[in-house]
CSV table of C-alpha atoms and ligand atoms in Angstrom, one decimal:
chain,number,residue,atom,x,y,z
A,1,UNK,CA,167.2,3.6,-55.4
A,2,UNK,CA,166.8,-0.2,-54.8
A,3,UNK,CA,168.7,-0.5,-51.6
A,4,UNK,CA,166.9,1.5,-50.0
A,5,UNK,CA,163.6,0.1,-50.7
A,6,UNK,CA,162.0,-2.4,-48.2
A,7,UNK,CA,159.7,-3.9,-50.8
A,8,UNK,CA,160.7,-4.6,-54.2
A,9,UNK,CA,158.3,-6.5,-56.6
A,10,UNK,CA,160.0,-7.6,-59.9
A,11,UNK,CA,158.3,-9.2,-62.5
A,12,UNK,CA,155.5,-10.9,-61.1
A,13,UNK,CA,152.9,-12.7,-62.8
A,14,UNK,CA,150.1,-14.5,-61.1
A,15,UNK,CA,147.8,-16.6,-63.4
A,16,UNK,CA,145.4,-19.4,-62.4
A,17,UNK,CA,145.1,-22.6,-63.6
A,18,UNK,CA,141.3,-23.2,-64.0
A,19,UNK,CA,139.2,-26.5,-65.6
A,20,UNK,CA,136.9,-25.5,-68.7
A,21,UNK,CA,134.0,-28.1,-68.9
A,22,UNK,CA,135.7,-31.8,-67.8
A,23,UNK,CA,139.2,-32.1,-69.3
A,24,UNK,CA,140.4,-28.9,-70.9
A,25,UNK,CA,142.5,-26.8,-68.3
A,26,UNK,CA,143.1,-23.4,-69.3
A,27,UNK,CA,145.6,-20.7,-68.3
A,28,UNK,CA,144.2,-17.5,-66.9
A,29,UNK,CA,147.2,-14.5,-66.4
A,30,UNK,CA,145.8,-12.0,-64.1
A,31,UNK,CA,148.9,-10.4,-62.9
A,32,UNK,CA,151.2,-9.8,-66.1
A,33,UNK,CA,154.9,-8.6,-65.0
A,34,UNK,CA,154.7,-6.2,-62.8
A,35,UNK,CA,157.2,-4.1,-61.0
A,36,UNK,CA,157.5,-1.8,-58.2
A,37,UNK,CA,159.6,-0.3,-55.0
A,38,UNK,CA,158.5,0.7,-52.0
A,39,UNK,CA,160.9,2.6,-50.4
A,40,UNK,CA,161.1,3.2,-46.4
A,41,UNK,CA,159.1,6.2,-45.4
A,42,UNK,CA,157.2,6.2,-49.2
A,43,UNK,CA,153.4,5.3,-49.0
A,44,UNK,CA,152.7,3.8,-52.7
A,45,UNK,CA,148.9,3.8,-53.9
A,46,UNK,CA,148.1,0.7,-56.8
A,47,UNK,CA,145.4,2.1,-58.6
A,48,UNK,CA,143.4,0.2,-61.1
A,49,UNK,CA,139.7,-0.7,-62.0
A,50,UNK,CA,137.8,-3.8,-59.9
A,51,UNK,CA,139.1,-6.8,-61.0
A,52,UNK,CA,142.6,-5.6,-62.6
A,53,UNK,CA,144.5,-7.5,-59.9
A,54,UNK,CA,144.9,-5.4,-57.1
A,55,UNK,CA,143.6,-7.8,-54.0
A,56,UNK,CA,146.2,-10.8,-55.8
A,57,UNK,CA,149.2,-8.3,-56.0
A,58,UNK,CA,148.6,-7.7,-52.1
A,59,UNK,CA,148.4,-11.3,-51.4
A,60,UNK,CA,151.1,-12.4,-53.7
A,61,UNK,CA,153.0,-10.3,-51.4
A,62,UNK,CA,151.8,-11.8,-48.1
A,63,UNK,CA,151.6,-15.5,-49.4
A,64,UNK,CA,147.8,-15.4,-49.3
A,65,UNK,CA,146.8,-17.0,-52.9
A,66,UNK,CA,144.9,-20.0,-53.3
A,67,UNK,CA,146.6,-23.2,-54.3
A,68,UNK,CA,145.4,-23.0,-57.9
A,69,UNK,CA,147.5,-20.0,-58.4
A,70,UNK,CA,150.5,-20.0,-60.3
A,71,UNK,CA,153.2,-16.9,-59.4
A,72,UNK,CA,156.4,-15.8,-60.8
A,73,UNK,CA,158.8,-13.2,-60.1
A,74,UNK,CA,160.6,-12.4,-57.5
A,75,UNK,CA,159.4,-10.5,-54.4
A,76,UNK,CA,161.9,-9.3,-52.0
A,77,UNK,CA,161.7,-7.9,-48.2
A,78,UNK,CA,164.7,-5.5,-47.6
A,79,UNK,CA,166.3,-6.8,-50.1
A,80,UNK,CA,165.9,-10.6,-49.6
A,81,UNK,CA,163.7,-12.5,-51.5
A,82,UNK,CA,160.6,-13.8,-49.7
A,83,UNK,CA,159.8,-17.3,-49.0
A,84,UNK,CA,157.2,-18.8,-47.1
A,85,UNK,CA,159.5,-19.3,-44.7
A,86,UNK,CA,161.2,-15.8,-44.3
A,87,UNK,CA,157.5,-14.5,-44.4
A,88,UNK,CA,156.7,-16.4,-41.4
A,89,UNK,CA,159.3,-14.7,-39.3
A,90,UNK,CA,157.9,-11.2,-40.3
A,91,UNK,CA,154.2,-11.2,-40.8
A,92,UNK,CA,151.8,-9.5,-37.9
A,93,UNK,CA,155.0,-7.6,-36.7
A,94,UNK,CA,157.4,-5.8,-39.1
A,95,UNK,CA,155.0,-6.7,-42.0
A,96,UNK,CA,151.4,-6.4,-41.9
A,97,UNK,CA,148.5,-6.5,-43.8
A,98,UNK,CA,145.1,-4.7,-44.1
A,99,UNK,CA,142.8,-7.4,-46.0
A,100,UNK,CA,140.0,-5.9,-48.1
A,101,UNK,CA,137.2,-7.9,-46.5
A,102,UNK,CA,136.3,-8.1,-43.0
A,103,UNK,CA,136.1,-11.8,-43.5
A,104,UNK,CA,139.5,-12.3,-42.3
A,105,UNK,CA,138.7,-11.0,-38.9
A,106,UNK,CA,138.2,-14.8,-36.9
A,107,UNK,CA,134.6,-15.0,-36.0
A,108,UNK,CA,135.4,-17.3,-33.1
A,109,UNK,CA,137.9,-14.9,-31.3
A,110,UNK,CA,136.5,-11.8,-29.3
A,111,UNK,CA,138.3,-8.8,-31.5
A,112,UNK,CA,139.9,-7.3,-28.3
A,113,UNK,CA,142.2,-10.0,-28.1
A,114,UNK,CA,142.7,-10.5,-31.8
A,115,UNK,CA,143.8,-6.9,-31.8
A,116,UNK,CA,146.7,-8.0,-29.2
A,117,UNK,CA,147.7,-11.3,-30.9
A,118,UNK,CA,150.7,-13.0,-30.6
A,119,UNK,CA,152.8,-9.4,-30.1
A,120,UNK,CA,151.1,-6.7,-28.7
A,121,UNK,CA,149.6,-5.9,-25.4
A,122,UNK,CA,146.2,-5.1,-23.8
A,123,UNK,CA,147.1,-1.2,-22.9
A,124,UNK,CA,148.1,-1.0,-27.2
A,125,UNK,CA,144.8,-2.4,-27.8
A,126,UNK,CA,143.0,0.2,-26.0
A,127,UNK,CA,145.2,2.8,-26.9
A,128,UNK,CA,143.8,1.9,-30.8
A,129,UNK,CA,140.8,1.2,-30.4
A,130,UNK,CA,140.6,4.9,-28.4
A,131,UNK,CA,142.4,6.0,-31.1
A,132,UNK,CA,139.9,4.2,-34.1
A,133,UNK,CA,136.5,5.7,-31.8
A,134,UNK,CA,136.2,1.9,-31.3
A,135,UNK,CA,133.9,2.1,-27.5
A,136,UNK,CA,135.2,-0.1,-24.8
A,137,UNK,CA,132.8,-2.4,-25.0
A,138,UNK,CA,133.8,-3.5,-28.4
A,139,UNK,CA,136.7,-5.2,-27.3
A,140,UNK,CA,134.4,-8.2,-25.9
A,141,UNK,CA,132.5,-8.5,-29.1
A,142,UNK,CA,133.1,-10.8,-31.6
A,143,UNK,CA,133.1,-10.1,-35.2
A,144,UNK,CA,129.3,-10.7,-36.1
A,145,UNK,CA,128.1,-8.5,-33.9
A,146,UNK,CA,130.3,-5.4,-35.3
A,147,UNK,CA,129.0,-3.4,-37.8
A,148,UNK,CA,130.7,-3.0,-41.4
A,149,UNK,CA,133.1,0.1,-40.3
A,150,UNK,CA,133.6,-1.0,-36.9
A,151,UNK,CA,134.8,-4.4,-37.8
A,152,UNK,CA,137.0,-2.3,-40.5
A,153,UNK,CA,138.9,-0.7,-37.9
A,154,UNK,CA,139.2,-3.5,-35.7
A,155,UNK,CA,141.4,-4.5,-39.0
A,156,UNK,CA,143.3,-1.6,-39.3
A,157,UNK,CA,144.2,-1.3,-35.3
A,158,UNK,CA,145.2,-5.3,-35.7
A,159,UNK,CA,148.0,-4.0,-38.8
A,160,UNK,CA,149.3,-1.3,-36.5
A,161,UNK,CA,149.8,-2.0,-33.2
A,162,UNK,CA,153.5,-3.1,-33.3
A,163,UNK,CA,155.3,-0.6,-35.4
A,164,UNK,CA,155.3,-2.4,-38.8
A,165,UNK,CA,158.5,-1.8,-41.4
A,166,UNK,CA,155.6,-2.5,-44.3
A,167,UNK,CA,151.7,-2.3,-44.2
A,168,UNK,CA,150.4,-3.6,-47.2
A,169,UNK,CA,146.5,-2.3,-47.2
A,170,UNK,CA,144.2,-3.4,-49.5
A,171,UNK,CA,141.4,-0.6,-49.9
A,172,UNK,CA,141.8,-0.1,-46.2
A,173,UNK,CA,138.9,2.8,-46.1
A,174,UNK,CA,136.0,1.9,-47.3
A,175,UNK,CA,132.9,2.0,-44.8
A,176,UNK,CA,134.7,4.4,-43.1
A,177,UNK,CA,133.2,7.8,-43.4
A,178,UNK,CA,135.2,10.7,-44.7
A,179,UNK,CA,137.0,11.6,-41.2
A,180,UNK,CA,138.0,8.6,-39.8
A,181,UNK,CA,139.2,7.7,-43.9
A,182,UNK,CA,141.4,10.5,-43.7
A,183,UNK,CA,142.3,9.5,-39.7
A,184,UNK,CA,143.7,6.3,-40.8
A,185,UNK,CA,145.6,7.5,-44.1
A,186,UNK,CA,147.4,10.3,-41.7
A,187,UNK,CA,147.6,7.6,-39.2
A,188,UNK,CA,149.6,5.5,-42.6
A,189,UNK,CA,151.5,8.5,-43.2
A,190,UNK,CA,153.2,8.8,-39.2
A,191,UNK,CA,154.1,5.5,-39.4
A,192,UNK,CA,155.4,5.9,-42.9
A,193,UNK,CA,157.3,8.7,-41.4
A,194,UNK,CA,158.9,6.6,-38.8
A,195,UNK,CA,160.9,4.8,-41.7
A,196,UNK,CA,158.2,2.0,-42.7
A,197,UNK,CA,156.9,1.6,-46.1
A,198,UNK,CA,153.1,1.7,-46.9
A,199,UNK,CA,151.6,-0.1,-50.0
B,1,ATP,N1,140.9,-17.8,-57.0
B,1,ATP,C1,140.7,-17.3,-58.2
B,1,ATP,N2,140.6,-18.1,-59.3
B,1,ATP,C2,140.5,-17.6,-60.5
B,1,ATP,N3,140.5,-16.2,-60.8
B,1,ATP,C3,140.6,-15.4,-59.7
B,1,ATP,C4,140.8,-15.9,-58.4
B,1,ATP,N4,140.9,-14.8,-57.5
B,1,ATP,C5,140.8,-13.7,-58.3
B,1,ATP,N5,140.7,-14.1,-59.6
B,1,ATP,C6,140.5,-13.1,-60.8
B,1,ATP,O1,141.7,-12.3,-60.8
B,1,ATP,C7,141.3,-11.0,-61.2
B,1,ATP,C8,141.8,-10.0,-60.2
B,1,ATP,O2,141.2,-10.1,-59.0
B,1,ATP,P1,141.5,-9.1,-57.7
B,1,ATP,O3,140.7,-9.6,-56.6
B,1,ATP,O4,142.9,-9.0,-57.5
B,1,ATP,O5,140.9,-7.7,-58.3
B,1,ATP,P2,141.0,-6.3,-57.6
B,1,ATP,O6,141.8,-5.4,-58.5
B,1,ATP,O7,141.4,-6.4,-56.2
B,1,ATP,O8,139.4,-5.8,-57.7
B,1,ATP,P3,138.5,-5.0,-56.6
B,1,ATP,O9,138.9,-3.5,-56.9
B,1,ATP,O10,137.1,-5.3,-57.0
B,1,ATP,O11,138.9,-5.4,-55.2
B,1,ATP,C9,139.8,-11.0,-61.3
B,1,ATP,O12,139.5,-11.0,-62.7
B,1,ATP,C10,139.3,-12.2,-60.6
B,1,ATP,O13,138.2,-12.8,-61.2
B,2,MG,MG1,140.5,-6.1,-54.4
């Protein structure tokens, strides 16, 4: 069904081009062809153990890896292929991301506004962080002084306030505590339902 699908990933391989003692480069493949769909309303899980790839899949996707990676394959958004170009017009708003650390939050910006960003609004923001059992106060805080699961959902509110067409989450739960883990997956699954795909 690859029309429908709003995130195809065909073939990909990621490697990384890394020096061994002075002169002897050497080729490290990471990511070895791999394919997927994500079709709208689907949520697809990547499972695999620490290390198999996982976090570089995600950010192969968003056009996150460092300069010393090497990717092939094609990666396409509705059916066009993604470029850092046609990335730029859909990240933070009909393609988001969930990062796996909370090092992505700025540490210079209070979160309350970095929740709103570029596209959202200050009534959204509180709407979330009501919603994430994030207390008022939080929105004047900056990143440092949030604890591990609060600065967590101060990620997951930032992915969701505009109504994204794909959230890519990278182990979007941990630090969360059972019920608010399960909050946030039913949370993925309403906006799934609205016609979005989750990965
Ligand atoms: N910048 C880099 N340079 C070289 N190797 C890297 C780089 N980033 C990641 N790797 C390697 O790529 C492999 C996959 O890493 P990745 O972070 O995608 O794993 P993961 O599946 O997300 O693991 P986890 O479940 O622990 O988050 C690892 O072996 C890692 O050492
Ligand atoms: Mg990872």
């Amino acid at each position: 069904m690859k029309e429908k699908s709003i995130l195809t990933v065909d073939d990909l391989v990621v490697s990384f081009h890394m020096y061994k003692g002075l002169f002897r480069k050497e080729r490290l493949e990471v990511v070895h062809s791999l394919s997927l769909d994500v079709n709208r309303g689907e949520i697809v899980a990547v499972v695999g153990s620490s290390g198999s790839g996982k976090s570089l899949l995600a950010h192969a996707i968003m056009g996150l890896l460092p300069d010393n990676a090497a990717v092939s394959g094609r990666i396409c958004y509705d059916g066009k292929e993604l470029t850092q170009k046609t990335r730029k017009a859909l990240l933070g708003k009909k393609m988001t991301f969930i990062p796996q650390s909370v090092d992505y939050l700025d540490p210079v910006m209070k979160v309350g506004k970095q929740v709103i960003g570029v596209y959202s609004t200050k009534e959204r923001q509180e709407e979330l962080f009501e919603k994430y059992k994030l207390p008022k106060e939080t929105e004047e805080m900056y990143p440092f002084q949030l604890s591990g699961g609060m600065a967590r959902r101060v990620l997951v509110s930032s992915a969701v306030t505009e109504m994204p067409q794909l959230l890519i989450a990278d182990e979007p739960t941990p630090g969360l505590g059972i019920e608010m883990a399960m909050d946030t997956l039913k949370h993925f699954r309403e906006i799934a339902d609205q016609g979005a795909g989750c990965f």
